[in-house]
PDB file of C-alpha atoms and ligand atoms in Angstrom:
ATOM      1  CA  MET A   2       1.304  10.141 -23.653  1.00 41.00           C
ATOM      2  CA  ASN A   3      -0.254  13.508 -22.824  1.00 43.00           C
ATOM      3  CA  GLU A   4      -3.139  12.784 -20.446  1.00 49.00           C
ATOM      4  CA  THR A   5      -4.834  15.615 -18.583  1.00 54.00           C
ATOM      5  CA  VAL A   6      -5.235  14.739 -14.921  1.00 59.00           C
ATOM      6  CA  ILE A   7      -8.438  16.241 -13.540  1.00 69.00           C
ATOM      7  CA  GLU A   8      -8.335  17.267  -9.901  1.00 87.00           C
ATOM      8  CA  LYS A   9     -11.449  15.702  -8.395  1.00 97.00           C
ATOM      9  CA  ILE A  10     -13.607  17.864  -6.144  1.00 98.00           C
ATOM     10  CA  PRO A  11     -14.091  16.623  -2.554  1.00 98.00           C
ATOM     11  CA  ILE A  12     -17.750  15.853  -1.807  1.00 98.00           C
ATOM     12  CA  ALA A  13     -19.280  14.366   1.345  1.00 98.00           C
ATOM     13  CA  ILE A  14     -22.030  11.805   0.871  1.00 98.00           C
ATOM     14  CA  SER A  15     -24.364   9.483   2.757  1.00 98.00           C
ATOM     15  CA  SER A  16     -22.535   6.131   2.829  1.00 98.00           C
ATOM     16  CA  CYS A  17     -25.484   4.062   1.597  1.00 98.00           C
ATOM     17  CA  LEU A  18     -25.532   6.000  -1.721  1.00 98.00           C
ATOM     18  CA  LEU A  19     -22.051   4.688  -2.507  1.00 98.00           C
ATOM     19  CA  GLY A  20     -23.295   1.115  -2.112  1.00 98.00           C
ATOM     20  CA  GLN A  21     -22.097   0.594   1.450  1.00 98.00           C
ATOM     21  CA  GLU A  22     -24.390  -1.841   3.255  1.00 98.00           C
ATOM     22  CA  VAL A  23     -25.079   0.377   6.229  1.00 98.00           C
ATOM     23  CA  ARG A  24     -28.870   0.782   6.201  1.00 98.00           C
ATOM     24  CA  TYR A  25     -31.022  -0.424   9.097  1.00 98.00           C
ATOM     25  CA  ASP A  26     -31.580  -3.761   7.332  1.00 98.00           C
ATOM     26  CA  GLY A  27     -28.031  -4.167   6.034  1.00 98.00           C
ATOM     27  CA  SER A  28     -28.943  -3.024   2.520  1.00 98.00           C
ATOM     28  CA  HIS A  29     -27.584  -0.084   0.516  1.00 98.00           C
ATOM     29  CA  LYS A  30     -28.979   2.520  -1.883  1.00 98.00           C
ATOM     30  CA  HIS A  31     -26.269   2.615  -4.492  1.00 98.00           C
ATOM     31  CA  ASN A  32     -26.819   5.377  -7.042  1.00 98.00           C
ATOM     32  CA  ALA A  33     -24.972   4.738 -10.305  1.00 97.00           C
ATOM     33  CA  TYR A  34     -25.282   8.316 -11.599  1.00 97.00           C
ATOM     34  CA  ILE A  35     -23.552   9.568  -8.462  1.00 98.00           C
ATOM     35  CA  THR A  36     -20.788   6.968  -8.349  1.00 98.00           C
ATOM     36  CA  GLN A  37     -20.121   6.610 -12.075  1.00 97.00           C
ATOM     37  CA  THR A  38     -21.032   9.827 -13.913  1.00 97.00           C
ATOM     38  CA  LEU A  39     -20.349  12.337 -11.136  1.00 98.00           C
ATOM     39  CA  GLY A  40     -17.610  10.098  -9.746  1.00 98.00           C
ATOM     40  CA  GLU A  41     -15.441  11.140 -12.709  1.00 97.00           C
ATOM     41  CA  TYR A  42     -15.288  14.620 -11.184  1.00 98.00           C
ATOM     42  CA  PHE A  43     -16.074  14.162  -7.491  1.00 98.00           C
ATOM     43  CA  GLU A  44     -13.990  12.450  -4.820  1.00 98.00           C
ATOM     44  CA  TYR A  45     -16.397  11.084  -2.230  1.00 98.00           C
ATOM     45  CA  THR A  46     -16.001  10.732   1.506  1.00 98.00           C
ATOM     46  CA  ALA A  47     -18.805   8.756   3.097  1.00 98.00           C
ATOM     47  CA  PHE A  48     -20.544   9.410   6.407  1.00 98.00           C
ATOM     48  CA  CYS A  49     -23.215   7.219   7.988  1.00 98.00           C
ATOM     49  CA  PRO A  50     -24.358   9.004  11.150  1.00 98.00           C
ATOM     50  CA  GLU A  51     -26.501   6.146  12.452  1.00 98.00           C
ATOM     51  CA  VAL A  52     -23.613   3.692  12.305  1.00 98.00           C
ATOM     52  CA  ALA A  53     -21.225   6.335  13.645  1.00 98.00           C
ATOM     53  CA  ILE A  54     -23.303   6.810  16.796  1.00 98.00           C
ATOM     54  CA  GLY A  55     -23.253   3.073  17.402  1.00 98.00           C
ATOM     55  CA  LEU A  56     -26.723   1.957  16.356  1.00 97.00           C
ATOM     56  CA  GLY A  57     -25.233  -1.035  14.518  1.00 97.00           C
ATOM     57  CA  ILE A  58     -26.255  -3.006  11.415  1.00 98.00           C
ATOM     58  CA  PRO A  59     -28.966  -4.240  11.426  1.00 97.00           C
ATOM     59  CA  ARG A  60     -30.658  -1.824  13.822  1.00 97.00           C
ATOM     60  CA  PRO A  61     -34.129  -0.770  14.872  1.00 96.00           C
ATOM     61  CA  THR A  62     -35.681   1.820  12.559  1.00 97.00           C
ATOM     62  CA  ILE A  63     -35.927   5.395  13.775  1.00 98.00           C
ATOM     63  CA  GLN A  64     -38.223   8.243  12.789  1.00 98.00           C
ATOM     64  CA  LEU A  65     -38.862  11.927  13.425  1.00 98.00           C
ATOM     65  CA  VAL A  66     -41.573  12.471  16.005  1.00 97.00           C
ATOM     66  CA  GLN A  67     -43.081  15.586  17.460  1.00 96.00           C
ATOM     67  CA  VAL A  68     -43.060  15.560  21.231  1.00 94.00           C
ATOM     68  CA  GLU A  69     -44.261  18.582  23.209  1.00 91.00           C
ATOM     69  CA  GLY A  70     -43.608  20.885  20.264  1.00 91.00           C
ATOM     70  CA  GLN A  71     -40.093  19.511  19.695  1.00 95.00           C
ATOM     71  CA  ILE A  72     -38.836  17.293  16.886  1.00 96.00           C
ATOM     72  CA  ARG A  73     -37.062  14.221  18.275  1.00 97.00           C
ATOM     73  CA  VAL A  74     -35.502  11.187  16.600  1.00 98.00           C
ATOM     74  CA  ARG A  75     -36.881   8.086  18.257  1.00 97.00           C
ATOM     75  CA  GLY A  76     -37.185   4.365  17.638  1.00 97.00           C
ATOM     76  CA  SER A  77     -40.227   3.676  15.430  1.00 95.00           C
ATOM     77  CA  LYS A  78     -41.214   0.801  17.700  1.00 94.00           C
ATOM     78  CA  ASP A  79     -39.371   1.813  20.853  1.00 94.00           C
ATOM     79  CA  PRO A  80     -40.016   5.431  21.924  1.00 90.00           C
ATOM     80  CA  GLN A  81     -37.504   4.950  24.776  1.00 95.00           C
ATOM     81  CA  LEU A  82     -34.765   4.969  22.128  1.00 97.00           C
ATOM     82  CA  ASP A  83     -34.037   8.674  21.557  1.00 98.00           C
ATOM     83  CA  VAL A  84     -30.938   9.471  19.473  1.00 98.00           C
ATOM     84  CA  THR A  85     -31.577  13.171  18.780  1.00 98.00           C
ATOM     85  CA  GLU A  86     -28.624  14.555  20.724  1.00 98.00           C
ATOM     86  CA  ARG A  87     -26.287  11.768  19.624  1.00 98.00           C
ATOM     87  CA  LEU A  88     -26.990  12.537  15.957  1.00 98.00           C
ATOM     88  CA  GLN A  89     -26.654  16.278  16.507  1.00 98.00           C
ATOM     89  CA  ASP A  90     -23.399  15.897  18.457  1.00 98.00           C
ATOM     90  CA  TYR A  91     -21.979  13.637  15.777  1.00 98.00           C
ATOM     91  CA  ALA A  92     -22.930  16.200  13.099  1.00 98.00           C
ATOM     92  CA  ARG A  93     -21.079  18.919  15.062  1.00 98.00           C
ATOM     93  CA  SER A  94     -18.010  16.675  15.153  1.00 98.00           C
ATOM     94  CA  VAL A  95     -18.201  16.182  11.362  1.00 98.00           C
ATOM     95  CA  VAL A  96     -18.455  19.919  10.541  1.00 98.00           C
ATOM     96  CA  PRO A  97     -14.704  20.651  11.005  1.00 98.00           C
ATOM     97  CA  GLN A  98     -13.902  17.585   8.887  1.00 98.00           C
ATOM     98  CA  LEU A  99     -15.816  19.165   5.993  1.00 98.00           C
ATOM     99  CA  ASP A 100     -13.326  22.002   5.648  1.00 97.00           C
ATOM    100  CA  GLY A 101     -12.186  21.828   2.016  1.00 95.00           C
ATOM    101  CA  PHE A 102     -15.281  19.903   0.862  1.00 98.00           C
ATOM    102  CA  CYS A 103     -17.376  21.540  -1.865  1.00 98.00           C
ATOM    103  CA  GLY A 104     -20.728  19.827  -1.412  1.00 98.00           C
ATOM    104  CA  TYR A 105     -22.745  17.183   0.388  1.00 98.00           C
ATOM    105  CA  ILE A 106     -25.107  14.634  -1.199  1.00 98.00           C
ATOM    106  CA  PHE A 107     -27.640  13.343   1.305  1.00 98.00           C
ATOM    107  CA  LYS A 108     -29.935  10.326   1.205  1.00 98.00           C
ATOM    108  CA  ARG A 109     -33.511  11.482   0.861  1.00 98.00           C
ATOM    109  CA  ALA A 110     -36.278  10.772   3.383  1.00 97.00           C
ATOM    110  CA  SER A 111     -33.907   9.627   6.151  1.00 98.00           C
ATOM    111  CA  PRO A 112     -34.627  10.878   9.693  1.00 98.00           C
ATOM    112  CA  SER A 113     -30.868  11.410   9.976  1.00 98.00           C
ATOM    113  CA  CYS A 114     -29.668  12.368   6.476  1.00 98.00           C
ATOM    114  CA  GLY A 115     -32.735  13.817   4.699  1.00 98.00           C
ATOM    115  CA  MET A 116     -32.251  17.507   3.878  1.00 98.00           C
ATOM    116  CA  GLU A 117     -35.984  18.270   3.608  1.00 97.00           C
ATOM    117  CA  ARG A 118     -39.438  16.714   3.591  1.00 97.00           C
ATOM    118  CA  VAL A 119     -38.667  13.901   6.023  1.00 98.00           C
ATOM    119  CA  LYS A 120     -41.912  12.649   7.540  1.00 97.00           C
ATOM    120  CA  VAL A 121     -42.662  13.693  11.102  1.00 98.00           C
ATOM    121  CA  TYR A 122     -45.078  11.622  13.193  1.00 97.00           C
ATOM    122  CA  ARG A 123     -47.177  12.292  16.266  1.00 94.00           C
ATOM    123  CA  ASN A 124     -48.836   9.427  18.085  1.00 89.00           C
ATOM    124  CA  GLY A 125     -48.077   7.197  15.097  1.00 89.00           C
ATOM    125  CA  ASN A 126     -49.756   9.494  12.552  1.00 94.00           C
ATOM    126  CA  PRO A 127     -47.963  11.561   9.886  1.00 94.00           C
ATOM    127  CA  LEU A 128     -48.025  15.200  10.914  1.00 93.00           C
ATOM    128  CA  GLY A 129     -45.800  17.093   8.505  1.00 96.00           C
ATOM    129  CA  THR A 130     -42.188  17.133   7.383  1.00 98.00           C
ATOM    130  CA  ASP A 131     -38.813  18.431   8.531  1.00 98.00           C
ATOM    131  CA  ARG A 132     -35.083  17.943   7.955  1.00 98.00           C
ATOM    132  CA  GLY A 133     -33.167  14.920   9.226  1.00 98.00           C
ATOM    133  CA  ALA A 134     -31.504  15.636  12.575  1.00 98.00           C
ATOM    134  CA  TYR A 135     -27.934  15.122  11.324  1.00 98.00           C
ATOM    135  CA  ALA A 136     -28.407  16.972   8.004  1.00 98.00           C
ATOM    136  CA  ALA A 137     -30.054  19.938   9.747  1.00 98.00           C
ATOM    137  CA  VAL A 138     -26.976  20.589  11.907  1.00 98.00           C
ATOM    138  CA  ILE A 139     -24.583  20.259   8.937  1.00 98.00           C
ATOM    139  CA  MET A 140     -26.688  22.678   6.892  1.00 98.00           C
ATOM    140  CA  ASP A 141     -27.043  25.196   9.723  1.00 98.00           C
ATOM    141  CA  CYS A 142     -23.310  25.157  10.521  1.00 98.00           C
ATOM    142  CA  LEU A 143     -22.240  25.372   6.852  1.00 98.00           C
ATOM    143  CA  PRO A 144     -24.895  27.550   5.204  1.00 97.00           C
ATOM    144  CA  THR A 145     -22.943  28.158   1.974  1.00 97.00           C
ATOM    145  CA  LEU A 146     -22.054  24.489   1.354  1.00 98.00           C
ATOM    146  CA  PRO A 147     -24.009  23.173  -1.670  1.00 98.00           C
ATOM    147  CA  VAL A 148     -26.252  20.320  -0.505  1.00 98.00           C
ATOM    148  CA  GLU A 149     -28.585  18.083  -2.445  1.00 98.00           C
ATOM    149  CA  GLU A 150     -30.378  14.737  -2.198  1.00 98.00           C
ATOM    150  CA  GLU A 151     -29.969  11.837  -4.610  1.00 97.00           C
ATOM    151  CA  GLY A 152     -33.674  11.907  -5.510  1.00 95.00           C
ATOM    152  CA  ARG A 153     -33.624  15.579  -6.470  1.00 96.00           C
ATOM    153  CA  LEU A 154     -30.426  15.017  -8.480  1.00 96.00           C
ATOM    154  CA  MET A 155     -32.529  13.100 -10.995  1.00 95.00           C
ATOM    155  CA  ASP A 156     -34.291  16.373 -11.892  1.00 95.00           C
ATOM    156  CA  PRO A 157     -32.240  18.048 -14.676  1.00 94.00           C
ATOM    157  CA  VAL A 158     -32.768  21.624 -13.387  1.00 94.00           C
ATOM    158  CA  LEU A 159     -31.931  20.801  -9.753  1.00 96.00           C
ATOM    159  CA  ARG A 160     -29.016  18.646 -10.876  1.00 97.00           C
ATOM    160  CA  GLU A 161     -27.449  21.436 -12.920  1.00 96.00           C
ATOM    161  CA  ASN A 162     -28.099  23.881 -10.109  1.00 97.00           C
ATOM    162  CA  PHE A 163     -26.291  21.713  -7.549  1.00 98.00           C
ATOM    163  CA  ILE A 164     -23.327  20.883  -9.778  1.00 98.00           C
ATOM    164  CA  GLU A 165     -22.935  24.488 -10.874  1.00 98.00           C
ATOM    165  CA  ARG A 166     -22.862  25.566  -7.193  1.00 98.00           C
ATOM    166  CA  VAL A 167     -20.281  22.880  -6.401  1.00 98.00           C
ATOM    167  CA  PHE A 168     -17.993  24.240  -9.104  1.00 98.00           C
ATOM    168  CA  VAL A 169     -18.535  27.851  -7.921  1.00 98.00           C
ATOM    169  CA  TYR A 170     -17.710  26.755  -4.367  1.00 98.00           C
ATOM    170  CA  HIS A 171     -14.583  24.993  -5.625  1.00 98.00           C
ATOM    171  CA  ARG A 172     -13.424  28.106  -7.516  1.00 97.00           C
ATOM    172  CA  TRP A 173     -14.087  30.199  -4.387  1.00 97.00           C
ATOM    173  CA  GLN A 174     -11.863  27.903  -2.342  1.00 96.00           C
ATOM    174  CA  GLN A 175      -9.111  28.158  -4.954  1.00 95.00           C
ATOM    175  CA  PHE A 176      -9.457  31.953  -4.897  1.00 96.00           C
ATOM    176  CA  LYS A 177      -9.178  31.970  -1.100  1.00 96.00           C
ATOM    177  CA  ARG A 178      -6.136  29.712  -1.195  1.00 95.00           C
ATOM    178  CA  ASN A 179      -4.265  31.298  -4.093  1.00 94.00           C
ATOM    179  CA  ASN A 180      -5.394  34.854  -4.698  1.00 91.00           C
ATOM    180  CA  PHE A 181      -7.127  36.205  -1.583  1.00 96.00           C
ATOM    181  CA  THR A 182      -6.837  39.908  -2.343  1.00 96.00           C
ATOM    182  CA  THR A 183      -9.310  42.685  -3.076  1.00 95.00           C
ATOM    183  CA  ALA A 184      -8.392  42.494  -6.760  1.00 95.00           C
ATOM    184  CA  GLY A 185      -8.880  38.723  -6.665  1.00 96.00           C
ATOM    185  CA  LEU A 186     -12.355  39.095  -5.197  1.00 96.00           C
ATOM    186  CA  VAL A 187     -13.335  41.683  -7.808  1.00 96.00           C
ATOM    187  CA  ASP A 188     -12.080  39.307 -10.491  1.00 97.00           C
ATOM    188  CA  PHE A 189     -14.022  36.374  -8.968  1.00 97.00           C
ATOM    189  CA  HIS A 190     -17.151  38.498  -9.058  1.00 98.00           C
ATOM    190  CA  THR A 191     -16.492  39.725 -12.590  1.00 97.00           C
ATOM    191  CA  VAL A 192     -16.220  36.251 -14.121  1.00 98.00           C
ATOM    192  CA  HIS A 193     -19.405  35.093 -12.342  1.00 98.00           C
ATOM    193  CA  LYS A 194     -21.563  38.064 -13.346  1.00 98.00           C
ATOM    194  CA  PHE A 195     -23.565  36.299 -16.042  1.00 98.00           C
ATOM    195  CA  THR A 196     -23.925  33.211 -13.851  1.00 98.00           C
ATOM    196  CA  LEU A 197     -25.503  35.397 -11.179  1.00 98.00           C
ATOM    197  CA  LEU A 198     -27.662  37.150 -13.732  1.00 98.00           C
ATOM    198  CA  ALA A 199     -29.061  33.781 -14.856  1.00 98.00           C
ATOM    199  CA  HIS A 200     -30.111  32.916 -11.303  1.00 98.00           C
ATOM    200  CA  ASP A 201     -31.204  36.117  -9.649  1.00 97.00           C
ATOM    201  CA  GLU A 202     -31.154  39.500 -11.400  1.00 97.00           C
ATOM    202  CA  PRO A 203     -31.870  41.614  -8.265  1.00 97.00           C
ATOM    203  CA  ALA A 204     -29.026  39.827  -6.436  1.00 97.00           C
ATOM    204  CA  TYR A 205     -26.747  40.377  -9.452  1.00 97.00           C
ATOM    205  CA  ARG A 206     -27.441  44.123  -9.262  1.00 96.00           C
ATOM    206  CA  GLU A 207     -27.110  44.272  -5.473  1.00 96.00           C
ATOM    207  CA  LEU A 208     -23.841  42.329  -5.438  1.00 96.00           C
ATOM    208  CA  GLY A 209     -22.471  44.610  -8.152  1.00 95.00           C
ATOM    209  CA  ARG A 210     -23.149  47.586  -5.870  1.00 94.00           C
ATOM    210  CA  ILE A 211     -21.651  45.794  -2.865  1.00 93.00           C
ATOM    211  CA  VAL A 212     -18.462  44.799  -4.700  1.00 95.00           C
ATOM    212  CA  ALA A 213     -17.928  48.390  -5.839  1.00 92.00           C
ATOM    213  CA  ASP A 214     -17.355  49.164  -2.132  1.00 89.00           C
ATOM    214  CA  VAL A 215     -14.907  46.353  -1.363  1.00 90.00           C
ATOM    215  CA  GLY A 216     -11.965  48.750  -1.053  1.00 85.00           C
ATOM    216  CA  ASN A 217     -13.475  50.283   2.098  1.00 84.00           C
ATOM    217  CA  ALA A 218     -14.080  47.017   3.947  1.00 86.00           C
ATOM    218  CA  ASP A 219     -12.198  44.406   5.941  1.00 94.00           C
ATOM    219  CA  LEU A 220     -11.547  41.742   3.295  1.00 95.00           C
ATOM    220  CA  ASN A 221     -12.242  38.685   5.486  1.00 95.00           C
ATOM    221  CA  THR A 222     -15.627  39.923   6.680  1.00 95.00           C
ATOM    222  CA  PHE A 223     -16.487  41.263   3.259  1.00 96.00           C
ATOM    223  CA  ALA A 224     -15.600  37.973   1.545  1.00 96.00           C
ATOM    224  CA  ASP A 225     -17.720  35.914   3.981  1.00 96.00           C
ATOM    225  CA  ASN A 226     -20.756  38.151   3.520  1.00 95.00           C
ATOM    226  CA  TYR A 227     -20.271  38.373  -0.238  1.00 96.00           C
ATOM    227  CA  PHE A 228     -20.042  34.608  -0.676  1.00 97.00           C
ATOM    228  CA  GLN A 229     -23.034  33.926   1.559  1.00 97.00           C
ATOM    229  CA  PHE A 230     -25.108  36.343  -0.528  1.00 97.00           C
ATOM    230  CA  MET A 231     -23.843  34.803  -3.744  1.00 98.00           C
ATOM    231  CA  MET A 232     -24.533  31.189  -2.787  1.00 98.00           C
ATOM    232  CA  GLN A 233     -28.003  32.111  -1.628  1.00 97.00           C
ATOM    233  CA  ALA A 234     -28.692  33.726  -5.026  1.00 98.00           C
ATOM    234  CA  LEU A 235     -27.373  30.696  -6.893  1.00 98.00           C
ATOM    235  CA  ARG A 236     -29.787  28.409  -5.049  1.00 97.00           C
ATOM    236  CA  LYS A 237     -32.555  29.992  -7.093  1.00 97.00           C
ATOM    237  CA  PRO A 238     -32.705  27.818 -10.220  1.00 95.00           C
ATOM    238  CA  ALA A 239     -32.139  29.546 -13.556  1.00 96.00           C
ATOM    239  CA  THR A 240     -35.109  29.289 -15.942  1.00 96.00           C
ATOM    240  CA  ARG A 241     -35.541  29.405 -19.719  1.00 97.00           C
ATOM    241  CA  LYS A 242     -36.563  33.039 -19.317  1.00 97.00           C
ATOM    242  CA  THR A 243     -33.526  34.046 -17.252  1.00 98.00           C
ATOM    243  CA  HIS A 244     -31.132  32.062 -19.464  1.00 98.00           C
ATOM    244  CA  THR A 245     -32.632  33.765 -22.537  1.00 98.00           C
ATOM    245  CA  ASN A 246     -31.980  37.119 -20.896  1.00 98.00           C
ATOM    246  CA  VAL A 247     -28.305  36.179 -20.412  1.00 98.00           C
ATOM    247  CA  LEU A 248     -28.036  34.836 -23.967  1.00 98.00           C
ATOM    248  CA  MET A 249     -29.302  38.215 -25.249  1.00 97.00           C
ATOM    249  CA  HIS A 250     -26.638  39.961 -23.153  1.00 97.00           C
ATOM    250  CA  VAL A 251     -23.923  37.687 -24.590  1.00 97.00           C
ATOM    251  CA  MET A 252     -25.239  38.272 -28.100  1.00 97.00           C
ATOM    252  CA  GLY A 253     -24.821  42.009 -27.481  1.00 96.00           C
ATOM    253  CA  TYR A 254     -21.040  41.479 -27.534  1.00 95.00           C
ATOM    254  CA  VAL A 255     -20.955  39.951 -31.033  1.00 95.00           C
ATOM    255  CA  LYS A 256     -24.007  41.250 -32.850  1.00 93.00           C
ATOM    256  CA  GLN A 257     -22.213  44.176 -34.487  1.00 95.00           C
ATOM    257  CA  ASP A 258     -19.931  41.629 -36.178  1.00 96.00           C
ATOM    258  CA  LEU A 259     -22.692  39.359 -37.475  1.00 96.00           C
ATOM    259  CA  THR A 260     -24.411  39.452 -40.840  1.00 97.00           C
ATOM    260  CA  ALA A 261     -28.151  40.037 -40.836  1.00 97.00           C
ATOM    261  CA  GLU A 262     -28.689  36.321 -41.642  1.00 97.00           C
ATOM    262  CA  ASP A 263     -26.427  35.140 -38.819  1.00 97.00           C
ATOM    263  CA  LYS A 264     -28.176  37.467 -36.402  1.00 97.00           C
ATOM    264  CA  GLN A 265     -31.574  36.223 -37.536  1.00 97.00           C
ATOM    265  CA  GLU A 266     -30.510  32.586 -37.169  1.00 97.00           C
ATOM    266  CA  LEU A 267     -29.126  33.227 -33.677  1.00 97.00           C
ATOM    267  CA  LEU A 268     -32.323  34.957 -32.588  1.00 97.00           C
ATOM    268  CA  GLU A 269     -34.409  32.056 -33.944  1.00 98.00           C
ATOM    269  CA  VAL A 270     -32.301  29.488 -32.095  1.00 98.00           C
ATOM    270  CA  MET A 271     -32.567  31.497 -28.872  1.00 98.00           C
ATOM    271  CA  ASP A 272     -36.314  31.787 -29.303  1.00 98.00           C
ATOM    272  CA  LYS A 273     -36.675  28.045 -29.883  1.00 98.00           C
ATOM    273  CA  TYR A 274     -34.711  27.502 -26.680  1.00 98.00           C
ATOM    274  CA  ARG A 275     -37.010  29.940 -24.847  1.00 98.00           C
ATOM    275  CA  LEU A 276     -40.051  28.022 -26.099  1.00 98.00           C
ATOM    276  CA  GLY A 277     -38.657  24.676 -24.944  1.00 97.00           C
ATOM    277  CA  GLN A 278     -37.986  23.365 -28.458  1.00 98.00           C
ATOM    278  CA  LEU A 279     -34.193  23.221 -28.120  1.00 98.00           C
ATOM    279  CA  PRO A 280     -31.852  22.531 -25.195  1.00 97.00           C
ATOM    280  CA  LEU A 281     -29.638  25.300 -23.822  1.00 97.00           C
ATOM    281  CA  ILE A 282     -26.520  23.743 -25.319  1.00 97.00           C
ATOM    282  CA  VAL A 283     -27.660  24.761 -28.848  1.00 98.00           C
ATOM    283  CA  PRO A 284     -27.726  28.588 -28.469  1.00 98.00           C
ATOM    284  CA  ILE A 285     -24.654  28.405 -26.197  1.00 98.00           C
ATOM    285  CA  THR A 286     -22.698  26.464 -28.821  1.00 97.00           C
ATOM    286  CA  LEU A 287     -23.695  28.899 -31.546  1.00 97.00           C
ATOM    287  CA  LEU A 288     -22.737  31.879 -29.383  1.00 97.00           C
ATOM    288  CA  LYS A 289     -19.392  30.279 -28.532  1.00 97.00           C
ATOM    289  CA  HIS A 290     -18.771  29.770 -32.235  1.00 97.00           C
ATOM    290  CA  TYR A 291     -19.240  33.502 -32.856  1.00 97.00           C
ATOM    291  CA  LEU A 292     -17.199  34.392 -29.792  1.00 96.00           C
ATOM    292  CA  ARG A 293     -14.294  32.386 -31.196  1.00 95.00           C
ATOM    293  CA  ARG A 294     -14.555  34.315 -34.458  1.00 96.00           C
ATOM    294  CA  PHE A 295     -15.038  37.702 -32.758  1.00 96.00           C
ATOM    295  CA  PRO A 296     -13.283  37.348 -29.388  1.00 94.00           C
ATOM    296  CA  ASP A 297     -14.079  39.536 -26.412  1.00 94.00           C
ATOM    297  CA  GLU A 298     -11.973  39.047 -23.291  1.00 94.00           C
ATOM    298  CA  TYR A 299     -14.724  39.935 -20.799  1.00 95.00           C
ATOM    299  CA  ILE A 300     -17.184  37.444 -22.280  1.00 95.00           C
ATOM    300  CA  ARG A 301     -14.564  34.778 -22.914  1.00 93.00           C
ATOM    301  CA  ARG A 302     -13.847  34.665 -19.168  1.00 96.00           C
ATOM    302  CA  GLN A 303     -17.507  34.418 -18.111  1.00 97.00           C
ATOM    303  CA  VAL A 304     -17.981  31.185 -16.160  1.00 98.00           C
ATOM    304  CA  TYR A 305     -21.563  31.128 -17.479  1.00 98.00           C
ATOM    305  CA  LEU A 306     -20.304  29.811 -20.819  1.00 97.00           C
ATOM    306  CA  ASN A 307     -18.337  26.926 -19.215  1.00 97.00           C
ATOM    307  CA  PRO A 308     -19.745  26.352 -15.711  1.00 97.00           C
ATOM    308  CA  HIS A 309     -19.005  22.603 -15.517  1.00 96.00           C
ATOM    309  CA  PRO A 310     -17.492  19.883 -17.742  1.00 96.00           C
ATOM    310  CA  ASP A 311     -19.278  19.462 -21.108  1.00 95.00           C
ATOM    311  CA  GLU A 312     -19.089  15.675 -20.636  1.00 96.00           C
ATOM    312  CA  LEU A 313     -21.721  15.892 -17.889  1.00 97.00           C
ATOM    313  CA  MET A 314     -24.143  17.133 -20.589  1.00 96.00           C
ATOM    314  CA  LEU A 315     -26.107  19.154 -18.053  1.00 96.00           C
ATOM    315  CA  ARG A 316     -27.347  21.607 -20.666  1.00 96.00           C
ATOM    316  CA  ASN A 317     -28.315  18.988 -23.226  1.00 95.00           C
ATOM    317  CA  THR A 318     -31.818  18.100 -22.020  1.00 91.00           C
ATOM    318  CA  LEU A 319     -35.009  19.783 -23.136  1.00 88.00           C
TER     319      LEU A 319
HETATM  320  S1  LIG B   4     -29.422   7.446   5.083  1.00 77.34           S
HETATM  321 FE1  LIG B   4     -27.713   8.175   6.322  1.00 77.34          FE
HETATM  322  S2  LIG B   4     -27.986   7.158   8.299  1.00 77.34           S
HETATM  323 FE2  LIG B   4     -29.268   6.052   6.826  1.00 77.34          FE
HETATM  324  S3  LIG B   4     -27.967   4.392   6.085  1.00 77.34           S
HETATM  325 FE3  LIG B   4     -27.696   6.091   4.665  1.00 77.34          FE
HETATM  326  S4  LIG B   4     -25.912   7.168   5.448  1.00 77.34           S
HETATM  327 FE4  LIG B   4     -26.619   5.856   7.099  1.00 77.34          FE
END
């Protein structure tokens, strides 16, 4: 039997999302899309900061509160219970363990794990929002690590954005492990050009200029700065307009080989995609068909055309 074994990508996750009964009331928040669909490609390691710092199950609920201009994590009913430093210290102890991980999926709205928009209270009244105390430290210490919340993963654009970044991060780690040379970095950049273009055209141009100078720089420092810039650009979600721009660029590599009818059909399909009448997978599939007939090595290697497994169907929704 000739079975392809897929190397799963290591991802950290809030324990309750895997179905572990670790919430304050002993319940869980199992998310089937995360465990089943993404679980085919991701290998999860679970962290529950509130259990890890010894709050126990069940435990008193905690919340973010503003006290004298500072955000603290305190017991909702018992303000004497303040776990801010314990959560932050635990997060700092987790950071080195995340070496080799390619993403983190957090539980939304948690005063510990929420990555944004967690309610902050003052004198019992909602005041605004902030990040969970544990998630904030992880994100600050690992600014390039792709992070997302389970709620936002239900949005098709945010979902594709996160998964695409996870795969970019994974390829970057492979490059650093196996081919960490100036030529390797130039190649990494080259194959991600259209991906960058789809997310952030000014960053695509700027990074092109920066990479042209790589020969004059210390590779370690250069690589860190380059990747930080790149991951920041990729956080900007691609839109129908920016994808259409990339599709036109790709078309430029085959159009001289197409008949007038084929060209017309391709342009119509791309326009229907731009107008929201077709999903992205349709023009991409048609372009790939022409690229197989009229191969071009530079385009064939563009990650943009195969950024993540087709089975995830991330480009199939309108
Ligand atoms: S949200 Fe975070 S702290 Fe709360 S139960 Fe889930 S993993 Fe634990």
